């Protein structure tokens, strides 16, 4: 009788563990695209900050060249993202970096110039 109760407890714990892992996998699958975009933007931000850390001033065209071809992938997924149209990504990134206060706009004339704060 005691042996049977132990077996039932083990089966219930196993079922709870499997259910938790399946639910976690389902949630990760749903958020995969969002995580890919976040990782891609993070990598692009790091590239821009690394280039600007030399004290140089860059135009928006130069920033486009820096981030063009940047790739992101998740270790648990075969899906990948790559920057192909760097003009669209650059506008969003520069706005975000300006809002965070990491970079400043040196020249408002066309082309705009940016440097690290």
JSON list of N, CA, C and O in Angstrom, two decimals, residues 48-81:
[
{"chain": "A", "resi": 48, "resn": "UNK", "atom": "N", "xyz": [26.95, 50.34, -32.87]},
{"chain": "A", "resi": 48, "resn": "UNK", "atom": "CA", "xyz": [26.97, 51.80, -33.01]},
{"chain": "A", "resi": 48, "resn": "UNK", "atom": "C", "xyz": [27.77, 52.42, -31.87]},
{"chain": "A", "resi": 48, "resn": "UNK", "atom": "O", "xyz": [28.63, 53.28, -32.09]},
{"chain": "A", "resi": 49, "resn": "UNK", "atom": "N", "xyz": [27.50, 51.99, -30.64]},
{"chain": "A", "resi": 49, "resn": "UNK", "atom": "CA", "xyz": [28.19, 52.56, -29.48]},
{"chain": "A", "resi": 49, "resn": "UNK", "atom": "C", "xyz": [29.68, 52.25, -29.55]},
{"chain": "A", "resi": 49, "resn": "UNK", "atom": "O", "xyz": [30.52, 53.09, -29.23]},
{"chain": "A", "resi": 50, "resn": "UNK", "atom": "N", "xyz": [30.04, 51.05, -29.99]},
{"chain": "A", "resi": 50, "resn": "UNK", "atom": "CA", "xyz": [31.45, 50.68, -30.11]},
{"chain": "A", "resi": 50, "resn": "UNK", "atom": "C", "xyz": [32.16, 51.59, -31.11]},
{"chain": "A", "resi": 50, "resn": "UNK", "atom": "O", "xyz": [33.27, 52.05, -30.86]},
{"chain": "A", "resi": 51, "resn": "UNK", "atom": "N", "xyz": [31.52, 51.85, -32.25]},
{"chain": "A", "resi": 51, "resn": "UNK", "atom": "CA", "xyz": [32.13, 52.72, -33.26]},
{"chain": "A", "resi": 51, "resn": "UNK", "atom": "C", "xyz": [32.20, 54.17, -32.78]},
{"chain": "A", "resi": 51, "resn": "UNK", "atom": "O", "xyz": [33.17, 54.86, -33.06]},
{"chain": "A", "resi": 52, "resn": "UNK", "atom": "N", "xyz": [31.18, 54.61, -32.08]},
{"chain": "A", "resi": 52, "resn": "UNK", "atom": "CA", "xyz": [31.16, 55.99, -31.60]},
{"chain": "A", "resi": 52, "resn": "UNK", "atom": "C", "xyz": [32.08, 56.21, -30.39]},
{"chain": "A", "resi": 52, "resn": "UNK", "atom": "O", "xyz": [32.41, 57.34, -30.08]},
{"chain": "A", "resi": 53, "resn": "UNK", "atom": "N", "xyz": [32.48, 55.14, -29.73]},
{"chain": "A", "resi": 53, "resn": "UNK", "atom": "CA", "xyz": [33.31, 55.28, -28.53]},
{"chain": "A", "resi": 53, "resn": "UNK", "atom": "C", "xyz": [34.71, 55.79, -28.85]},
{"chain": "A", "resi": 53, "resn": "UNK", "atom": "O", "xyz": [35.44, 56.21, -27.95]},
{"chain": "A", "resi": 54, "resn": "UNK", "atom": "N", "xyz": [35.08, 55.79, -30.12]},
{"chain": "A", "resi": 54, "resn": "UNK", "atom": "CA", "xyz": [36.39, 56.32, -30.51]},
{"chain": "A", "resi": 54, "resn": "UNK", "atom": "C", "xyz": [36.40, 57.84, -30.51]},
{"chain": "A", "resi": 54, "resn": "UNK", "atom": "O", "xyz": [37.43, 58.44, -30.80]},
{"chain": "A", "resi": 55, "resn": "UNK", "atom": "N", "xyz": [35.27, 58.47, -30.22]},
{"chain": "A", "resi": 55, "resn": "UNK", "atom": "CA", "xyz": [35.19, 59.92, -30.18]},
{"chain": "A", "resi": 55, "resn": "UNK", "atom": "C", "xyz": [34.87, 60.53, -31.52]},
{"chain": "A", "resi": 55, "resn": "UNK", "atom": "O", "xyz": [34.90, 61.74, -31.68]},
{"chain": "A", "resi": 56, "resn": "UNK", "atom": "N", "xyz": [34.57, 59.70, -32.49]},
{"chain": "A", "resi": 56, "resn": "UNK", "atom": "CA", "xyz": [34.27, 60.20, -33.83]},
{"chain": "A", "resi": 56, "resn": "UNK", "atom": "C", "xyz": [32.81, 60.65, -33.93]},
{"chain": "A", "resi": 56, "resn": "UNK", "atom": "O", "xyz": [31.99, 60.32, -33.09]},
{"chain": "A", "resi": 57, "resn": "UNK", "atom": "N", "xyz": [32.54, 61.40, -34.98]},
{"chain": "A", "resi": 57, "resn": "UNK", "atom": "CA", "xyz": [31.19, 61.84, -35.29]},
{"chain": "A", "resi": 57, "resn": "UNK", "atom": "C", "xyz": [30.77, 61.12, -36.57]},
{"chain": "A", "resi": 57, "resn": "UNK", "atom": "O", "xyz": [31.52, 61.06, -37.54]},
{"chain": "A", "resi": 58, "resn": "UNK", "atom": "N", "xyz": [29.56, 60.55, -36.56]},
{"chain": "A", "resi": 58, "resn": "UNK", "atom": "CA", "xyz": [29.08, 59.79, -37.71]},
{"chain": "A", "resi": 58, "resn": "UNK", "atom": "C", "xyz": [27.81, 60.41, -38.26]},
{"chain": "A", "resi": 58, "resn": "UNK", "atom": "O", "xyz": [26.97, 60.91, -37.51]},
{"chain": "A", "resi": 59, "resn": "UNK", "atom": "N", "xyz": [27.64, 60.32, -39.56]},
{"chain": "A", "resi": 59, "resn": "UNK", "atom": "CA", "xyz": [26.39, 60.71, -40.20]},
{"chain": "A", "resi": 59, "resn": "UNK", "atom": "C", "xyz": [25.46, 59.51, -40.18]},
{"chain": "A", "resi": 59, "resn": "UNK", "atom": "O", "xyz": [25.87, 58.39, -39.91]},
{"chain": "A", "resi": 60, "resn": "UNK", "atom": "N", "xyz": [24.20, 59.77, -40.49]},
{"chain": "A", "resi": 60, "resn": "UNK", "atom": "CA", "xyz": [23.23, 58.67, -40.50]},
{"chain": "A", "resi": 60, "resn": "UNK", "atom": "C", "xyz": [23.58, 57.65, -41.59]},
{"chain": "A", "resi": 60, "resn": "UNK", "atom": "O", "xyz": [23.34, 56.46, -41.41]},
{"chain": "A", "resi": 61, "resn": "UNK", "atom": "N", "xyz": [24.16, 58.08, -42.69]},
{"chain": "A", "resi": 61, "resn": "UNK", "atom": "CA", "xyz": [24.57, 57.14, -43.75]},
{"chain": "A", "resi": 61, "resn": "UNK", "atom": "C", "xyz": [25.68, 56.21, -43.25]},
{"chain": "A", "resi": 61, "resn": "UNK", "atom": "O", "xyz": [25.69, 55.02, -43.57]},
{"chain": "A", "resi": 62, "resn": "UNK", "atom": "N", "xyz": [26.60, 56.74, -42.48]},
{"chain": "A", "resi": 62, "resn": "UNK", "atom": "CA", "xyz": [27.68, 55.91, -41.93]},
{"chain": "A", "resi": 62, "resn": "UNK", "atom": "C", "xyz": [27.14, 54.91, -40.92]},
{"chain": "A", "resi": 62, "resn": "UNK", "atom": "O", "xyz": [27.61, 53.78, -40.85]},
{"chain": "A", "resi": 63, "resn": "UNK", "atom": "N", "xyz": [26.15, 55.33, -40.15]},
{"chain": "A", "resi": 63, "resn": "UNK", "atom": "CA", "xyz": [25.52, 54.42, -39.19]},
{"chain": "A", "resi": 63, "resn": "UNK", "atom": "C", "xyz": [24.81, 53.30, -39.95]},
{"chain": "A", "resi": 63, "resn": "UNK", "atom": "O", "xyz": [24.86, 52.13, -39.54]},
{"chain": "A", "resi": 64, "resn": "UNK", "atom": "N", "xyz": [24.18, 53.62, -41.08]},
{"chain": "A", "resi": 64, "resn": "UNK", "atom": "CA", "xyz": [23.54, 52.58, -41.90]},
{"chain": "A", "resi": 64, "resn": "UNK", "atom": "C", "xyz": [24.56, 51.53, -42.33]},
{"chain": "A", "resi": 64, "resn": "UNK", "atom": "O", "xyz": [24.28, 50.33, -42.29]},
{"chain": "A", "resi": 65, "resn": "UNK", "atom": "N", "xyz": [25.74, 51.98, -42.75]},
{"chain": "A", "resi": 65, "resn": "UNK", "atom": "CA", "xyz": [26.78, 51.05, -43.19]},
{"chain": "A", "resi": 65, "resn": "UNK", "atom": "C", "xyz": [27.27, 50.18, -42.04]},
{"chain": "A", "resi": 65, "resn": "UNK", "atom": "O", "xyz": [27.60, 49.02, -42.23]},
{"chain": "A", "resi": 66, "resn": "UNK", "atom": "N", "xyz": [27.34, 50.76, -40.84]},
{"chain": "A", "resi": 66, "resn": "UNK", "atom": "CA", "xyz": [27.82, 50.01, -39.67]},
{"chain": "A", "resi": 66, "resn": "UNK", "atom": "C", "xyz": [26.89, 48.85, -39.34]},
{"chain": "A", "resi": 66, "resn": "UNK", "atom": "O", "xyz": [27.33, 47.74, -39.07]},
{"chain": "A", "resi": 67, "resn": "UNK", "atom": "N", "xyz": [25.58, 49.10, -39.38]},
{"chain": "A", "resi": 67, "resn": "UNK", "atom": "CA", "xyz": [24.64, 48.06, -38.94]},
{"chain": "A", "resi": 67, "resn": "UNK", "atom": "C", "xyz": [24.18, 47.14, -40.06]},
{"chain": "A", "resi": 67, "resn": "UNK", "atom": "O", "xyz": [23.56, 46.11, -39.79]},
{"chain": "A", "resi": 68, "resn": "UNK", "atom": "N", "xyz": [24.49, 47.48, -41.32]},
{"chain": "A", "resi": 68, "resn": "UNK", "atom": "CA", "xyz": [24.05, 46.63, -42.43]},
{"chain": "A", "resi": 68, "resn": "UNK", "atom": "C", "xyz": [24.67, 45.23, -42.32]},
{"chain": "A", "resi": 68, "resn": "UNK", "atom": "O", "xyz": [25.86, 45.07, -42.11]},
{"chain": "A", "resi": 69, "resn": "UNK", "atom": "N", "xyz": [23.83, 44.22, -42.43]},
{"chain": "A", "resi": 69, "resn": "UNK", "atom": "CA", "xyz": [24.29, 42.84, -42.39]},
{"chain": "A", "resi": 69, "resn": "UNK", "atom": "C", "xyz": [24.37, 42.24, -41.00]},
{"chain": "A", "resi": 69, "resn": "UNK", "atom": "O", "xyz": [24.76, 41.08, -40.85]},
{"chain": "A", "resi": 70, "resn": "UNK", "atom": "N", "xyz": [24.01, 42.99, -39.97]},
{"chain": "A", "resi": 70, "resn": "UNK", "atom": "CA", "xyz": [24.03, 42.46, -38.61]},
{"chain": "A", "resi": 70, "resn": "UNK", "atom": "C", "xyz": [23.02, 41.32, -38.49]},
{"chain": "A", "resi": 70, "resn": "UNK", "atom": "O", "xyz": [21.90, 41.42, -38.97]},
{"chain": "A", "resi": 71, "resn": "UNK", "atom": "N", "xyz": [23.45, 40.23, -37.85]},
{"chain": "A", "resi": 71, "resn": "UNK", "atom": "CA", "xyz": [22.59, 39.05, -37.72]},
{"chain": "A", "resi": 71, "resn": "UNK", "atom": "C", "xyz": [22.29, 38.76, -36.26]},
{"chain": "A", "resi": 71, "resn": "UNK", "atom": "O", "xyz": [23.08, 39.08, -35.38]},
{"chain": "A", "resi": 72, "resn": "UNK", "atom": "N", "xyz": [21.15, 38.14, -36.03]},
{"chain": "A", "resi": 72, "resn": "UNK", "atom": "CA", "xyz": [20.76, 37.71, -34.69]},
{"chain": "A", "resi": 72, "resn": "UNK", "atom": "C", "xyz": [20.08, 36.35, -34.79]},
{"chain": "A", "resi": 72, "resn": "UNK", "atom": "O", "xyz": [19.35, 36.08, -35.74]},
{"chain": "A", "resi": 73, "resn": "UNK", "atom": "N", "xyz": [20.37, 35.51, -33.81]},
{"chain": "A", "resi": 73, "resn": "UNK", "atom": "CA", "xyz": [19.70, 34.21, -33.73]},
{"chain": "A", "resi": 73, "resn": "UNK", "atom": "C", "xyz": [19.61, 33.79, -32.27]},
{"chain": "A", "resi": 73, "resn": "UNK", "atom": "O", "xyz": [20.37, 34.28, -31.43]},
{"chain": "A", "resi": 74, "resn": "UNK", "atom": "N", "xyz": [18.69, 32.90, -32.00]},
{"chain": "A", "resi": 74, "resn": "UNK", "atom": "CA", "xyz": [18.53, 32.36, -30.65]},
{"chain": "A", "resi": 74, "resn": "UNK", "atom": "C", "xyz": [19.13, 30.97, -30.63]},
{"chain": "A", "resi": 74, "resn": "UNK", "atom": "O", "xyz": [18.93, 30.19, -31.58]},
{"chain": "A", "resi": 75, "resn": "UNK", "atom": "N", "xyz": [19.84, 30.62, -29.58]},
{"chain": "A", "resi": 75, "resn": "UNK", "atom": "CA", "xyz": [20.54, 29.34, -29.54]},
{"chain": "A", "resi": 75, "resn": "UNK", "atom": "C", "xyz": [19.60, 28.15, -29.58]},
{"chain": "A", "resi": 75, "resn": "UNK", "atom": "O", "xyz": [19.96, 27.08, -30.03]},
{"chain": "A", "resi": 76, "resn": "UNK", "atom": "N", "xyz": [18.35, 28.33, -29.20]},
{"chain": "A", "resi": 76, "resn": "UNK", "atom": "CA", "xyz": [17.41, 27.23, -29.16]},
{"chain": "A", "resi": 76, "resn": "UNK", "atom": "C", "xyz": [16.50, 27.19, -30.39]},
{"chain": "A", "resi": 76, "resn": "UNK", "atom": "O", "xyz": [15.57, 26.38, -30.46]},
{"chain": "A", "resi": 77, "resn": "UNK", "atom": "N", "xyz": [16.78, 28.06, -31.37]},
{"chain": "A", "resi": 77, "resn": "UNK", "atom": "CA", "xyz": [15.94, 28.11, -32.56]},
{"chain": "A", "resi": 77, "resn": "UNK", "atom": "C", "xyz": [16.80, 28.21, -33.81]},
{"chain": "A", "resi": 77, "resn": "UNK", "atom": "O", "xyz": [17.88, 28.77, -33.78]},
{"chain": "A", "resi": 78, "resn": "UNK", "atom": "N", "xyz": [16.29, 27.69, -34.91]},
{"chain": "A", "resi": 78, "resn": "UNK", "atom": "CA", "xyz": [17.04, 27.79, -36.16]},
{"chain": "A", "resi": 78, "resn": "UNK", "atom": "C", "xyz": [16.70, 29.06, -36.92]},
{"chain": "A", "resi": 78, "resn": "UNK", "atom": "O", "xyz": [17.31, 29.37, -37.93]},
{"chain": "A", "resi": 79, "resn": "UNK", "atom": "N", "xyz": [15.73, 29.84, -36.43]},
{"chain": "A", "resi": 79, "resn": "UNK", "atom": "CA", "xyz": [15.35, 31.09, -37.07]},
{"chain": "A", "resi": 79, "resn": "UNK", "atom": "C", "xyz": [16.42, 32.15, -36.85]},
{"chain": "A", "resi": 79, "resn": "UNK", "atom": "O", "xyz": [17.01, 32.23, -35.77]},
{"chain": "A", "resi": 80, "resn": "UNK", "atom": "N", "xyz": [16.63, 32.99, -37.86]},
{"chain": "A", "resi": 80, "resn": "UNK", "atom": "CA", "xyz": [17.62, 34.06, -37.79]},
{"chain": "A", "resi": 80, "resn": "UNK", "atom": "C", "xyz": [17.04, 35.32, -38.39]},
{"chain": "A", "resi": 80, "resn": "UNK", "atom": "O", "xyz": [16.16, 35.27, -39.23]},
{"chain": "A", "resi": 81, "resn": "UNK", "atom": "N", "xyz": [17.56, 36.46, -37.94]},
{"chain": "A", "resi": 81, "resn": "UNK", "atom": "CA", "xyz": [17.20, 37.75, -38.50]},
{"chain": "A", "resi": 81, "resn": "UNK", "atom": "C", "xyz": [18.47, 38.44, -38.96]},
{"chain": "A", "resi": 81, "resn": "UNK", "atom": "O", "xyz": [19.52, 38.29, -38.35]}
]
